Short mmCIF file of C-alpha atoms and ligand atoms in Angstrom, two decimals:
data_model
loop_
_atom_site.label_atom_id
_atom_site.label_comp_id
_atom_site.label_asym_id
_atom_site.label_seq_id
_atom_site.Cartn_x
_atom_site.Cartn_y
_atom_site.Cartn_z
CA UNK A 1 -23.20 11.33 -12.27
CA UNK A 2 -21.25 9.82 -15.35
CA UNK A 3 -20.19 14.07 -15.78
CA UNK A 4 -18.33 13.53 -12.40
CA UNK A 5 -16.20 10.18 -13.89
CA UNK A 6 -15.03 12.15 -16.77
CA UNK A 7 -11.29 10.54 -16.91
CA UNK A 8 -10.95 11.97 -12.91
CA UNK A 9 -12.25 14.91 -11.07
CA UNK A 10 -10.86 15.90 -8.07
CA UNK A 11 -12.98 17.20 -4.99
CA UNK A 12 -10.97 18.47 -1.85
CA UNK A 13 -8.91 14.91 -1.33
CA UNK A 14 -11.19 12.67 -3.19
CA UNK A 15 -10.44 12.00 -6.71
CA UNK A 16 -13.27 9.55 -8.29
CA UNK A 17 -11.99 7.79 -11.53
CA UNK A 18 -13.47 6.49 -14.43
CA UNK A 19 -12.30 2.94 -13.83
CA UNK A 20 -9.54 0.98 -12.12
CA UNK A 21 -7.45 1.59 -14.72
CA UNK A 22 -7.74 5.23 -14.61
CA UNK A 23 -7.28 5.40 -11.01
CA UNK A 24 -4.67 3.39 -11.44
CA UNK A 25 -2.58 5.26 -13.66
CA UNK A 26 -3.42 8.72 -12.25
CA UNK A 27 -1.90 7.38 -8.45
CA UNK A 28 1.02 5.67 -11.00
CA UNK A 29 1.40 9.63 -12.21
CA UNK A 30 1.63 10.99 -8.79
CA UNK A 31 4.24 8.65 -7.63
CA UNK A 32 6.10 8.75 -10.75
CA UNK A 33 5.97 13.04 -10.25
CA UNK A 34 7.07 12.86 -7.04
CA UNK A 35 10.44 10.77 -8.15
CA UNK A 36 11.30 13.14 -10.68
CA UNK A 37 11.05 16.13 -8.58
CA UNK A 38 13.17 14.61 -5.71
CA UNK A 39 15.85 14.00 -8.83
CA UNK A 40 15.42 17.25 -9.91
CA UNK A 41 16.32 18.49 -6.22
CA UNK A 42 18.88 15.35 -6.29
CA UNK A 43 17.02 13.60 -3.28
CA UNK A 44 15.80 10.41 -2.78
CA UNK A 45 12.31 9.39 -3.13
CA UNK A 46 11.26 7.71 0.14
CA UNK A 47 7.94 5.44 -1.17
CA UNK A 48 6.02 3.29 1.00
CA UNK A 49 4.69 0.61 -1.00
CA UNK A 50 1.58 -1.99 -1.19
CA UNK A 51 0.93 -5.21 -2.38
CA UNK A 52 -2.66 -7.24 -2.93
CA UNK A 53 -5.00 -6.55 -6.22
CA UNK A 54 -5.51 -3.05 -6.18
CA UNK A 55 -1.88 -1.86 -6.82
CA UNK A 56 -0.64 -4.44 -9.44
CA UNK A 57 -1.82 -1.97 -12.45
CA UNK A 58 -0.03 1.20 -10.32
CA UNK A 59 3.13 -1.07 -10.65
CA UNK A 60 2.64 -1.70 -14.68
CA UNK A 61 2.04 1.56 -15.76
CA UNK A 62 5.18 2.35 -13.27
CA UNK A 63 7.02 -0.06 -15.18
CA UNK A 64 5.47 1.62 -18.56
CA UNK A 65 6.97 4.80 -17.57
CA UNK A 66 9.97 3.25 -17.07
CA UNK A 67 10.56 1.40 -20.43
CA UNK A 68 8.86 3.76 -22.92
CA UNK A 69 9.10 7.32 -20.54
CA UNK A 70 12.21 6.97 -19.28
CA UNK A 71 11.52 7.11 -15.60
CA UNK A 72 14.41 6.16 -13.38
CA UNK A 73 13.99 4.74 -9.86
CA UNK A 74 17.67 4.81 -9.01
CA UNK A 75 16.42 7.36 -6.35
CA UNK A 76 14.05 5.77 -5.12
CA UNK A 77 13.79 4.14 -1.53
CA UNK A 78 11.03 1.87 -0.89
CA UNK A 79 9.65 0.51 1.96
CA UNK A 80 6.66 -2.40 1.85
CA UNK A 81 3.90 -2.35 4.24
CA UNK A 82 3.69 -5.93 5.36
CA UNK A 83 4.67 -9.89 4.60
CA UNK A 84 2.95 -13.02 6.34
CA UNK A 85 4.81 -14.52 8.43
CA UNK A 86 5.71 -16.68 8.66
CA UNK A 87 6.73 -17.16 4.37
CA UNK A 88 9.82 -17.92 3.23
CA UNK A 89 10.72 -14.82 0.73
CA UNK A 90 10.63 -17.34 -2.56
CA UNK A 91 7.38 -18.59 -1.69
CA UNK A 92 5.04 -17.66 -4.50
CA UNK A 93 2.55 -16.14 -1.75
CA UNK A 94 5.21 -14.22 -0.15
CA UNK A 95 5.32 -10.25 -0.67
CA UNK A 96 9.46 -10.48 -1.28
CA UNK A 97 7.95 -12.76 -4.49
CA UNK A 98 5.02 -10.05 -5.39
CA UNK A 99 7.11 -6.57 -5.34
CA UNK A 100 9.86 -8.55 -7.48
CA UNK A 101 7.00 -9.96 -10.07
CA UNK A 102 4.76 -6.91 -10.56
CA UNK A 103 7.85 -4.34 -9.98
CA UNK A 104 10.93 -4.32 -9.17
CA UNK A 105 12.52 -7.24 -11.68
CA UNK A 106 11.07 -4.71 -14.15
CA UNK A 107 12.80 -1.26 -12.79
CA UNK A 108 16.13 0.11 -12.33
CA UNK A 109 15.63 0.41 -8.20
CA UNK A 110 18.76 -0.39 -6.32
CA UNK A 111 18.45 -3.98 -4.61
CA UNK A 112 19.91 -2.26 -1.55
CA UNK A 113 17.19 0.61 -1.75
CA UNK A 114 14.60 -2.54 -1.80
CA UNK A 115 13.21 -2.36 1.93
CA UNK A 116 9.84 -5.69 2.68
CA UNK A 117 10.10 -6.74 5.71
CA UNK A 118 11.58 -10.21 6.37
CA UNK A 119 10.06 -13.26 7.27
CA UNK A 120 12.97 -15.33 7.79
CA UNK A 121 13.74 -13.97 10.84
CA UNK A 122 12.98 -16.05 14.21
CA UNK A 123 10.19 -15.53 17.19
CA UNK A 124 13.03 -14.34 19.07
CA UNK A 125 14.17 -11.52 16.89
CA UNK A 126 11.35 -9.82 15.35
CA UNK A 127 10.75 -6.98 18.07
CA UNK A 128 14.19 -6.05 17.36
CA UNK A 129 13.28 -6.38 13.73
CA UNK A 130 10.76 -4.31 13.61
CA UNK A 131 12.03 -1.72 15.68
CA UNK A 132 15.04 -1.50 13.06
CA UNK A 133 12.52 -1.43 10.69
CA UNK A 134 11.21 1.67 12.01
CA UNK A 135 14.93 3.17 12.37
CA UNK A 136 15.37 2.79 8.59
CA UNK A 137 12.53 4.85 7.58
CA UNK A 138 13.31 6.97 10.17
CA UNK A 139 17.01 7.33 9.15
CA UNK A 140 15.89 8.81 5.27
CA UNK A 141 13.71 11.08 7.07
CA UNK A 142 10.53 8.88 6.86
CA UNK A 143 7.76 8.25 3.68
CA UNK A 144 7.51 11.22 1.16
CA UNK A 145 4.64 8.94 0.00
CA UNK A 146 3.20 5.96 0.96
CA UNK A 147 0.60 3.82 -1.67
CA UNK A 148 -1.97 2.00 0.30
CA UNK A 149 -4.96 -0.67 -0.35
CA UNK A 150 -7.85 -1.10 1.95
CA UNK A 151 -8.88 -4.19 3.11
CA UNK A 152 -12.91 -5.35 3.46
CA UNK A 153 -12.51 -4.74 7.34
CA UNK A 154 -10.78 -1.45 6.57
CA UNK A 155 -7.44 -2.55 7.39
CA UNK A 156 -4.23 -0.51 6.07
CA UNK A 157 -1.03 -2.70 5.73
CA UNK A 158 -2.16 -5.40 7.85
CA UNK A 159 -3.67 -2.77 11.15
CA UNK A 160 -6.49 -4.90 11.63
CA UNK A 161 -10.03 -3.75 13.22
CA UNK A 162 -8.77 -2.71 16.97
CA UNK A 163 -5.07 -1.65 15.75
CA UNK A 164 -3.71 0.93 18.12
CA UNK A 165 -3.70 4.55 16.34
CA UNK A 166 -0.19 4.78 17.57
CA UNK A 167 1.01 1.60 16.31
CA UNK A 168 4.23 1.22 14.88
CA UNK A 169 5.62 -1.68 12.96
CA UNK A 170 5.22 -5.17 14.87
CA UNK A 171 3.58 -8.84 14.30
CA UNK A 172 0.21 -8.56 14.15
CA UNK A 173 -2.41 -11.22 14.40
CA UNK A 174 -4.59 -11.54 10.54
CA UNK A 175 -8.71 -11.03 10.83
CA UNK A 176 -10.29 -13.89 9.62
CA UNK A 177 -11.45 -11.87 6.85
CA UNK A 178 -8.31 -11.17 6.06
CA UNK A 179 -7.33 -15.00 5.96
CA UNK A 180 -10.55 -15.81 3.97
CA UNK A 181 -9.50 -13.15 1.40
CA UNK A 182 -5.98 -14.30 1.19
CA UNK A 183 -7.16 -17.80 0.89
CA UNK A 184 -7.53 -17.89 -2.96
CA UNK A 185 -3.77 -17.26 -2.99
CA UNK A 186 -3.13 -19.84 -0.87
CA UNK A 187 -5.20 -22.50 -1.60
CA UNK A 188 -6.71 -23.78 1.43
CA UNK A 189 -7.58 -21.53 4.69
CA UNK A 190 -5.07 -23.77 6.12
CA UNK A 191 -2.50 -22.67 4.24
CA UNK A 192 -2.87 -19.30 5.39
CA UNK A 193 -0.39 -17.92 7.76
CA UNK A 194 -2.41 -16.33 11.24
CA UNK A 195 0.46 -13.94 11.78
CA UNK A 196 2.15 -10.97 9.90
CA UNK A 197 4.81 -8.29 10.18
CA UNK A 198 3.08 -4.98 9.81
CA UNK A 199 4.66 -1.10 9.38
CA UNK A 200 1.97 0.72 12.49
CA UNK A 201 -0.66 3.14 11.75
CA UNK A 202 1.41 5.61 13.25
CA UNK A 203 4.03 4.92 11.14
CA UNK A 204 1.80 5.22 8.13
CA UNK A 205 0.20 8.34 8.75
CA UNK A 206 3.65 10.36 9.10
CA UNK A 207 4.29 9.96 5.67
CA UNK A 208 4.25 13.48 4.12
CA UNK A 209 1.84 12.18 1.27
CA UNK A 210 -0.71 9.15 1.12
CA UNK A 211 -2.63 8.03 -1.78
CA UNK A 212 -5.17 5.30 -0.55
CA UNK A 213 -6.91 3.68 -3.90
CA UNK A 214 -9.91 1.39 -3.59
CA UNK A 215 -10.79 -0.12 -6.87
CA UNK A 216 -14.25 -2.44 -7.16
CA UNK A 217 -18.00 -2.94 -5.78
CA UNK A 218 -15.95 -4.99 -3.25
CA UNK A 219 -14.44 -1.92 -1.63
CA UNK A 220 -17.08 0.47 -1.96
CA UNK A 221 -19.08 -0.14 1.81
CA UNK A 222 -16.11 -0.13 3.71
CA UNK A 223 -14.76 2.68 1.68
CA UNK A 224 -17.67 4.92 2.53
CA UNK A 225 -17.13 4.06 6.36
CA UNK A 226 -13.59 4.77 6.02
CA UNK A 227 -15.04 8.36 4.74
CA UNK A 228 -17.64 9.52 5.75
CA UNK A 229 -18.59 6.57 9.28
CA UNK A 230 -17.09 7.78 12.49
CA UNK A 231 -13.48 7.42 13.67
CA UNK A 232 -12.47 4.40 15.17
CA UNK A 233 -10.06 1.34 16.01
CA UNK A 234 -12.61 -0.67 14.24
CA UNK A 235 -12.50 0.71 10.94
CA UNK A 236 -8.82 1.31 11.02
CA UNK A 237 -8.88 3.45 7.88
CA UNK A 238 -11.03 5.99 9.39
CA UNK A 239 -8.50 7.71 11.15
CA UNK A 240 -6.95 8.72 7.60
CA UNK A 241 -10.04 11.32 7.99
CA UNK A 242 -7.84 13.40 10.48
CA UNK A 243 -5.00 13.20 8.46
CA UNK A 244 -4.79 16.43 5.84
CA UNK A 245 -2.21 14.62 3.44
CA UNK A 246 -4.25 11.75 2.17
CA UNK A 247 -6.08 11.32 -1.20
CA UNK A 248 -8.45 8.91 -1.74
CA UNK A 249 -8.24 7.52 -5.19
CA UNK A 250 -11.39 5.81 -6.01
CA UNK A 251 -12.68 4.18 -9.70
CA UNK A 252 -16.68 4.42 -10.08
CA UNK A 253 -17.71 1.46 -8.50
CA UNK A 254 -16.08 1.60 -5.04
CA UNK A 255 -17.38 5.00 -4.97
CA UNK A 256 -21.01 3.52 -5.29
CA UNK A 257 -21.86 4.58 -1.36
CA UNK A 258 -20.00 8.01 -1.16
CA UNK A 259 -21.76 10.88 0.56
CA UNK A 260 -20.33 13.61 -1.62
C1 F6R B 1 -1.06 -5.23 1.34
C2 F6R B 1 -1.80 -4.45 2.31
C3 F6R B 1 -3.27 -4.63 2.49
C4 F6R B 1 -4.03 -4.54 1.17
C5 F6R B 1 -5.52 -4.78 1.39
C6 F6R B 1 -6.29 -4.79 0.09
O1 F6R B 1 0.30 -4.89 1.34
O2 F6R B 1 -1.21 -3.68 3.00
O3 F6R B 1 -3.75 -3.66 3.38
O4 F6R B 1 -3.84 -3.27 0.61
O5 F6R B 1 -5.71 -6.01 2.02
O6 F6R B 1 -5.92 -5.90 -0.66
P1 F6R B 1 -6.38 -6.05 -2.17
O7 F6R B 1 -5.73 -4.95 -2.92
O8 F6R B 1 -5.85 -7.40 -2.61
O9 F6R B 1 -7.86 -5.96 -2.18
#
């Protein structure tokens, strides 16, 4: 077995890693490939973008590559999966406050390329929101990649177990899992909002390219339902099995259950 974690191998979409670290960096490489060659064509780079645990060392080797490689992200476009909501965007829990720690203060992406969706905005005018939401990607001719976590329930963004496969970006109700996990972040369950804004499953799975990374013994059962189980609303990540343009990114120990 340790043969098949030398640095990565790659089998069909599934490339097992070492470690987190060397998952991490090899889905930082892809990303920061696919920026280059859109500047090479003179394109943007259209990026849908994740926040949580499992992409914060994707972000610093990002930031690596910028400082010491000289990667540019003034072509890039970036739209983030989720926020809580509601959160004001300077709340430390916020994903406005995550993307800015762990990435963007530390890049050269213009603010007005900067797309997470807002919490600010009232009851009244989030369907409208998120509908304009979905214009924008729309308008730069949707994701040329999109980055994605998993969750313990096998959420992506925040599609939660019984998320419509055609979703597109809307408030969503959080799993309690999904609370309990956040709740280290927030300090009491309490503090955890019930509600977020959520990009759709079917707004995900048009991107031209997704690279889903699960890092950790935490991730590895859901991880092998989200492979190899059967397709369904419950295990929302199991429809990425129909979807030809995903890699799964995986370090050693949330590949623990894998049928390869
Ligand atoms: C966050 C997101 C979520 C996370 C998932 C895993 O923007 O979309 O789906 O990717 O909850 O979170 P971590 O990485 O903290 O285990």
């Amino acid at each position: 077995m340790s043969n098949n974690f030398n640095t990565h191998s790659k089998v069909n979409n599934l490339t097992l890693c070492t470690d987190a670290e060397q998952a991490s960096i090899y889905a930082a490489n892809q990303i920061a490939e696919l920026i280059r060659e859109h500047q090479k064509q003179g394109k943007p780079a259209v990026l849908g973008l994740a926040t949580g645990k499992t992409p914060t060392t994707v972000y610093k080797e990002l930031i690596r590559l910028h400082q010491n490689e000289s990667l540019s992200f003034h072509n890039v476009v970036s739209f983030n999966l989720d926020e809580y909501y509601p959160i004001g965007p300077k709340d430390l829990q916020s994903y406005t406050y995550f993307m800015r720690h762990y990435l963007f203060n530390h890049i050269d992406c213009k603010p007005q390329n900067i797309h997470i969706p807002h919490a600010d905005c009232s009851p009244d005018r989030i369907e409208h929101y998120c509908k304009d939401y979905e214009d924008k990607i729309a308008s730069f001719g949707g994701l040329d990649l999109q980055l994605l976590g998993i969750g313990r329930n096998g959420h992506i963004g925040f599609n939660e177990p019984g998320s419509s496969f055609d979703s597109t970006t809307r408030l969503v109700d959080l799993h309690s899992l999904t609370r309990k996990d956040a709740e280290k972040n927030f300090g009491t369950i309490e503090n955890v909002p019930h509600q977020a804004i959520s990009v759709g499953i079917h707004t995900i799975i048009q991107a031209k390219r997704i690279l889903l990374l699960a890092l950790g013994k935490e991730k590895s059962e859901i991880i092998s339902k989200a492979l190899n189980g059967e397709i369904s609303t419950e295990v929302p990540a199991s429809l990425l099995q129909t979807i030809p343009q995903v890699e799964y990114i995986l370090d050693r120990d949330a590949a623990a259950f894998i049928d390869r």
